[in-house]
mmCIF file of C-alpha atoms in Angstrom:
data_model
loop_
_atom_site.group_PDB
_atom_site.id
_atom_site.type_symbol
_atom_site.label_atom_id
_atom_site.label_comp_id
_atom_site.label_asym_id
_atom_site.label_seq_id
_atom_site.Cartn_x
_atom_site.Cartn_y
_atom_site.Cartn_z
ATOM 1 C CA UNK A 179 -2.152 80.938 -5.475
ATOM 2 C CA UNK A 180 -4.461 78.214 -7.087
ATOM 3 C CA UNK A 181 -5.632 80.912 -9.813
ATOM 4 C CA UNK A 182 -1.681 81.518 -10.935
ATOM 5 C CA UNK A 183 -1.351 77.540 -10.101
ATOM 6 C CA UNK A 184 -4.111 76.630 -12.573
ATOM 7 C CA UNK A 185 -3.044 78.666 -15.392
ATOM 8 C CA UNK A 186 0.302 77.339 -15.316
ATOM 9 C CA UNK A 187 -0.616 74.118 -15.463
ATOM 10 C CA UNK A 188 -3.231 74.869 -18.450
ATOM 11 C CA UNK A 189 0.032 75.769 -19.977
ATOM 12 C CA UNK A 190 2.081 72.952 -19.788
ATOM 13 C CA UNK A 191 3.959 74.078 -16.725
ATOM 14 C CA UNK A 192 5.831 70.999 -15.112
ATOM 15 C CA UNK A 193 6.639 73.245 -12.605
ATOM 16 C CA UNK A 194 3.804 74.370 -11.304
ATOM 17 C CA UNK A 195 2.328 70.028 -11.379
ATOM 18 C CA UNK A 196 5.206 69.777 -8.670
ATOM 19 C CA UNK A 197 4.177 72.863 -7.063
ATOM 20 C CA UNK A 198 0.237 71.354 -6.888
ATOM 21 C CA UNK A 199 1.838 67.999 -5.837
ATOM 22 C CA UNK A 200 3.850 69.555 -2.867
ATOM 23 C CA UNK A 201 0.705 71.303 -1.973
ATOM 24 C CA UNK A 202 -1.744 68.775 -1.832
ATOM 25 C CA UNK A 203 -0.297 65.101 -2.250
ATOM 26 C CA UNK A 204 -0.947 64.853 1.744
ATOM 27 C CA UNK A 205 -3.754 65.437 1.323
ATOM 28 C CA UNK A 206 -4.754 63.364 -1.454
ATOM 29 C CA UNK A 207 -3.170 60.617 -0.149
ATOM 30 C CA UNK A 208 -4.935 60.448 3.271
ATOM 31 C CA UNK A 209 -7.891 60.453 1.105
ATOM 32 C CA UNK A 210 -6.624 57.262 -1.100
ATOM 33 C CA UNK A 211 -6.117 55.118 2.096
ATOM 34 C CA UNK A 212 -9.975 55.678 3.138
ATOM 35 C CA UNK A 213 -10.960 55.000 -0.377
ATOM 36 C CA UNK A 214 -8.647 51.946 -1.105
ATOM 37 C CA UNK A 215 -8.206 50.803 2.382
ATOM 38 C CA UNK A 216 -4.108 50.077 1.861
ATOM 39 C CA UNK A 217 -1.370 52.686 2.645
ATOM 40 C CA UNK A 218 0.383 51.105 -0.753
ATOM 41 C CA UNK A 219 -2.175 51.396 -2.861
ATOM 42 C CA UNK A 220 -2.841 54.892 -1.435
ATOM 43 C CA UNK A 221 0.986 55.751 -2.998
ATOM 44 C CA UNK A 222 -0.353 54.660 -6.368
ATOM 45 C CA UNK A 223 -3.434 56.523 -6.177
ATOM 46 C CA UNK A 224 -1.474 59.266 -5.416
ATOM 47 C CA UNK A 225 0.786 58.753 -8.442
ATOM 48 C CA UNK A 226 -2.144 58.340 -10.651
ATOM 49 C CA UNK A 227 -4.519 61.059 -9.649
ATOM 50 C CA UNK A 228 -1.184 63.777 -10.545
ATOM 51 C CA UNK A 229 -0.991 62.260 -14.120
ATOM 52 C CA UNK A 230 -4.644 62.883 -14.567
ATOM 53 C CA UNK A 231 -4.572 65.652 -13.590
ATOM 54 C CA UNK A 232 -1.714 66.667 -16.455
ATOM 55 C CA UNK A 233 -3.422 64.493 -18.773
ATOM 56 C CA UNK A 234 -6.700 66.444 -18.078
ATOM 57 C CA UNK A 235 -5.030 69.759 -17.588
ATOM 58 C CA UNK A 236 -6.366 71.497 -20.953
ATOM 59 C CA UNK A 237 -10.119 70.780 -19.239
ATOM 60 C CA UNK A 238 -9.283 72.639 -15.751
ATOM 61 C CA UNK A 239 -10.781 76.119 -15.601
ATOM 62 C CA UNK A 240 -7.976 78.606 -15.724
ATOM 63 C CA UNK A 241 -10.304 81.050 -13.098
ATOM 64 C CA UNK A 242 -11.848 78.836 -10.601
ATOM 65 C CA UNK A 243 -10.953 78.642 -6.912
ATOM 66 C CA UNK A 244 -9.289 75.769 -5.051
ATOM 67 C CA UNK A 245 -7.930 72.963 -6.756
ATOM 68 C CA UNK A 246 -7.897 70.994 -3.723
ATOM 69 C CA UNK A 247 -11.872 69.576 -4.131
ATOM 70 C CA UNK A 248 -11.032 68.792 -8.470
ATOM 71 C CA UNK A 249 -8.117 66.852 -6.826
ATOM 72 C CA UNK A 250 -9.805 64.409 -4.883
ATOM 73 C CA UNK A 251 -12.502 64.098 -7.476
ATOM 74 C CA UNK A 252 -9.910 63.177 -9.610
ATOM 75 C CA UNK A 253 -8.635 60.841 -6.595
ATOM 76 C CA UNK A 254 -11.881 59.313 -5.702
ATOM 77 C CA UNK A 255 -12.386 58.274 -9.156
ATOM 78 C CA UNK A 256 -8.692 56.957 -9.214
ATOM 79 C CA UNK A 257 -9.608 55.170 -6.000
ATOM 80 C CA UNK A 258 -12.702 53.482 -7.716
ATOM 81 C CA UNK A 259 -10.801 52.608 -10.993
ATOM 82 C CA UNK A 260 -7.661 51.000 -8.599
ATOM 83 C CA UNK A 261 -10.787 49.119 -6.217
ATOM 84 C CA UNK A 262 -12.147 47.110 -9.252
ATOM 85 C CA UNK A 263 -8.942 46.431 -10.745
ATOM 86 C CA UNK A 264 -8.147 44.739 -6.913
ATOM 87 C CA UNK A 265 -11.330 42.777 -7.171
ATOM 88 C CA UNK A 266 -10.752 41.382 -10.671
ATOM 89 C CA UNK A 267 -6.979 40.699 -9.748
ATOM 90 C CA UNK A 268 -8.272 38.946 -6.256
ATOM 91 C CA UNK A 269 -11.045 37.108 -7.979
ATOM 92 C CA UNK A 270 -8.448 35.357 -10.626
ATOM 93 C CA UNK A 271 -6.030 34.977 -7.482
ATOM 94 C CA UNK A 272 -8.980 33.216 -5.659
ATOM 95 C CA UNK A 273 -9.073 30.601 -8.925
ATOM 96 C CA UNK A 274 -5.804 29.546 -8.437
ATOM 97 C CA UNK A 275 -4.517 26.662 -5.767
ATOM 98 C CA UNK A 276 -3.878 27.717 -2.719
ATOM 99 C CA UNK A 277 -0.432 27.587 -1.111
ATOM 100 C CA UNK A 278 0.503 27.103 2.933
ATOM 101 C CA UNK A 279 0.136 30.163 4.521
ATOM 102 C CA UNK A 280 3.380 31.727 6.149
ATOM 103 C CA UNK A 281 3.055 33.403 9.388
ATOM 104 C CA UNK A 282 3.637 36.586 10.309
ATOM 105 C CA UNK A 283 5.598 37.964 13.008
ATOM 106 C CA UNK A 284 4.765 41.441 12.938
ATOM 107 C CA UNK A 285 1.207 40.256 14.027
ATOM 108 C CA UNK A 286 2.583 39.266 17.406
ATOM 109 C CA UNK A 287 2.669 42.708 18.495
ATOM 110 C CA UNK A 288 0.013 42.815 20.688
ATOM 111 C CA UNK A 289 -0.737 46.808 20.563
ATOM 112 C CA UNK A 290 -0.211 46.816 16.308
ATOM 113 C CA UNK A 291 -2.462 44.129 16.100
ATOM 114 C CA UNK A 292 -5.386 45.895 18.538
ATOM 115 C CA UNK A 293 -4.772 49.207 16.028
ATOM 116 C CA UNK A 294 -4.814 47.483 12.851
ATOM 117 C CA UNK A 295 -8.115 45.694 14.133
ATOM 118 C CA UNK A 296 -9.733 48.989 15.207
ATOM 119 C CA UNK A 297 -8.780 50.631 11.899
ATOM 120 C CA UNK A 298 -9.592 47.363 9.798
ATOM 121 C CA UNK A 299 -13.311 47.623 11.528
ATOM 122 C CA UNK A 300 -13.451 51.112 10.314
ATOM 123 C CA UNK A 301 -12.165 50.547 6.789
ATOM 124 C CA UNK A 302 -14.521 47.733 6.701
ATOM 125 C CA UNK A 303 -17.658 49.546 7.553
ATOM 126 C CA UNK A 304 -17.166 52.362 5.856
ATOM 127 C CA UNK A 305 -16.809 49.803 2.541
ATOM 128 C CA UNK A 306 -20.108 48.331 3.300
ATOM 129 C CA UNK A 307 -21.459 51.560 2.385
ATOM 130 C CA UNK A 308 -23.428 52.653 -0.872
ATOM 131 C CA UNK A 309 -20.829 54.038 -2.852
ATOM 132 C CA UNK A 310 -21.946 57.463 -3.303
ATOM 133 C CA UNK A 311 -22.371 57.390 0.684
ATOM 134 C CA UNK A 312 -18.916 56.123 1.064
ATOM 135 C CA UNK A 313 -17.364 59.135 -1.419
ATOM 136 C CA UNK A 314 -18.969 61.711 0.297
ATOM 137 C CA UNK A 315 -18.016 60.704 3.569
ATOM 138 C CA UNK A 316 -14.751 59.780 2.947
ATOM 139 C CA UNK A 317 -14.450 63.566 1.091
ATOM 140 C CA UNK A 318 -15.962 65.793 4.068
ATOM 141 C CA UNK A 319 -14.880 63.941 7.030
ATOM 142 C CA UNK A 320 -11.960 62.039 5.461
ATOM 143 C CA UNK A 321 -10.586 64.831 3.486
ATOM 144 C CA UNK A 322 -11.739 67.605 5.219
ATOM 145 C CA UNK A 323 -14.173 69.418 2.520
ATOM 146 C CA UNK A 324 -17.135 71.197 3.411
ATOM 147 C CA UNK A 325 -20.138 70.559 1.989
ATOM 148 C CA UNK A 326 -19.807 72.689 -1.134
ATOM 149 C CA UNK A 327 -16.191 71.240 -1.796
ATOM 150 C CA UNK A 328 -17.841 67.968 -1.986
ATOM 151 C CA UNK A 329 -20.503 69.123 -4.061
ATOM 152 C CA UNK A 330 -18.170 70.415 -7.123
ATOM 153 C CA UNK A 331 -15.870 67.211 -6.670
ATOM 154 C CA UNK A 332 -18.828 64.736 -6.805
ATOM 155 C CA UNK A 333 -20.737 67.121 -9.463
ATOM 156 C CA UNK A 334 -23.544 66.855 -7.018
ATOM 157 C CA UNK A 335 -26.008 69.560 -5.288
ATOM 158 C CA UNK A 336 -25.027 70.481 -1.671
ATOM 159 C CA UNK A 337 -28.338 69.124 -0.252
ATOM 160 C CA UNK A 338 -27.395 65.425 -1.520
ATOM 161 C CA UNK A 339 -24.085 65.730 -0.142
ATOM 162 C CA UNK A 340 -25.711 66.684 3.267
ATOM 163 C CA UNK A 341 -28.455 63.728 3.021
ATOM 164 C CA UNK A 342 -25.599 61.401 2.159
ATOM 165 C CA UNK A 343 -23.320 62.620 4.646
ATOM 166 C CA UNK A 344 -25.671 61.930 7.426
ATOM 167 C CA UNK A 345 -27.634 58.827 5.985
ATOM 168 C CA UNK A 346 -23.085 57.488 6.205
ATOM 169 C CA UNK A 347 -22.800 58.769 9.334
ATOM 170 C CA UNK A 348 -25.605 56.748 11.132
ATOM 171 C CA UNK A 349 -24.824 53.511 9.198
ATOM 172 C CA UNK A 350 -21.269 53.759 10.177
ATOM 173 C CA UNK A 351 -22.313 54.360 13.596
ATOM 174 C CA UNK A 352 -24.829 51.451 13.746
ATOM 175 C CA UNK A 353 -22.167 49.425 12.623
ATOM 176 C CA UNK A 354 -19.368 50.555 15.109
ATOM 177 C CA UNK A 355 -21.605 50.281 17.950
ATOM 178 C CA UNK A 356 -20.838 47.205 20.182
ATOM 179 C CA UNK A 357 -23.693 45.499 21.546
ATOM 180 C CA UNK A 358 -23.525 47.523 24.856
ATOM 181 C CA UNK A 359 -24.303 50.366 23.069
ATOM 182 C CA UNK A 360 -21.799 52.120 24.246
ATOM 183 C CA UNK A 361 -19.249 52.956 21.118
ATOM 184 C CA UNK A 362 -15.485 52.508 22.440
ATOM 185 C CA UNK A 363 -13.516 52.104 19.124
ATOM 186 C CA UNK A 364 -11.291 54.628 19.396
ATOM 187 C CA UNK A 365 -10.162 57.635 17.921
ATOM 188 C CA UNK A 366 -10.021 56.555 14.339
ATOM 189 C CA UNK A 367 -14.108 56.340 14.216
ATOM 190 C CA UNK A 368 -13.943 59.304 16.244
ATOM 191 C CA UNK A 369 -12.496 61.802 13.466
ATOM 192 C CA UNK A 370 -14.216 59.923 10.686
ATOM 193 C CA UNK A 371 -17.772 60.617 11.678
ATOM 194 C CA UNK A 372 -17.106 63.918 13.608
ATOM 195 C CA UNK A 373 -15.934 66.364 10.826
ATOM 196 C CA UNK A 374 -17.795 68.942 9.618
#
């Protein structure tokens, strides 16, 4: 299907965008939240990374095989683009006075607030990694790509995607690891250091 998919879209097809979109925007978007750490900015990664692709559609190879690992390529740069745009737009926010904070009431669920810790110590850790690290962790165990997948959407051999992959994986356990040494923190570290 990707084959007819990618012609189509070489073509100008609108139809066939939609048809890529309702094919892989899950997908694509899981892998937005790992990269930009906010299920918001995820949706405009999302929104982004399917107008690049149309405005880069006369570039895509009408006879190559999935589309799914040029996606989140196109994503994870999209994701980087979106992260420094954050920074700058946090750094002039940090310039400015600073106003009483207003509580918030959602935080007083007690089970929310244990999940959104969990998966904030996760996010966290996996953004103290080297960046090309972080990308190829967050493409094979995040997104699900093997090792070759990862390799054409990072333009990089298969043997640095390994090395990275496993140099990420040991950081981010190092750094999930509670002093006990015994790693508890749930299921979200769990399938992000598990896959492939």
């Amino acid at each position: 299907m990707d084959v007819k998919i990618r012609a189509r879209i070489r073509d100008g097809d609108q139809q066939a965008l939609g048809e890529l979109f309702d094919q892989y925007a899950t997908s694509v978007y899981n892998h937005a939240y790992w990269l930009v750490g906010d299920w918001s900015a995820a949706e405009d990664v999302v929104s982004l990374t399917f107008l690049e692709v149309w405005r880069l559609r006369e570039r895509l190879d009408p006879d190559g095989g999935s589309l799914r690992p040029w996606l989140l390529g196109v994503a994870t740069n999209v994701g980087r683009n979106l992260r420094r745009a954050r920074r700058r737009h946090q750094d002039a926010l940090a310039k400015m006075p600073r106003a009483d904070p207003v509580p918030d009431f959602a935080d007083e669920v007690v089970g929310r607030i244990a999940d959104a810790q969990r998966l904030e110590e996760v996010r966290a850790a996996i953004g103290r990694l080297r960046e090309p690290e972080r990308d190829v962790l967050l493409l094979c165990a995040g997104a699900g790509l093997d090792y070759a997948e990862a390799a054409e959407a990072l333009g990089v051999p298969i043997g640095t995607v390994r090395s990275r992959l496993f140099r990420a994986r040991k950081k981010l356990e190092l750094a999930l690891t509670p002093a006990t040494g015994r790693s508890d923190r749930g299921t979200a570290v769990r399938s992000i250091t598990e896959h492939p």
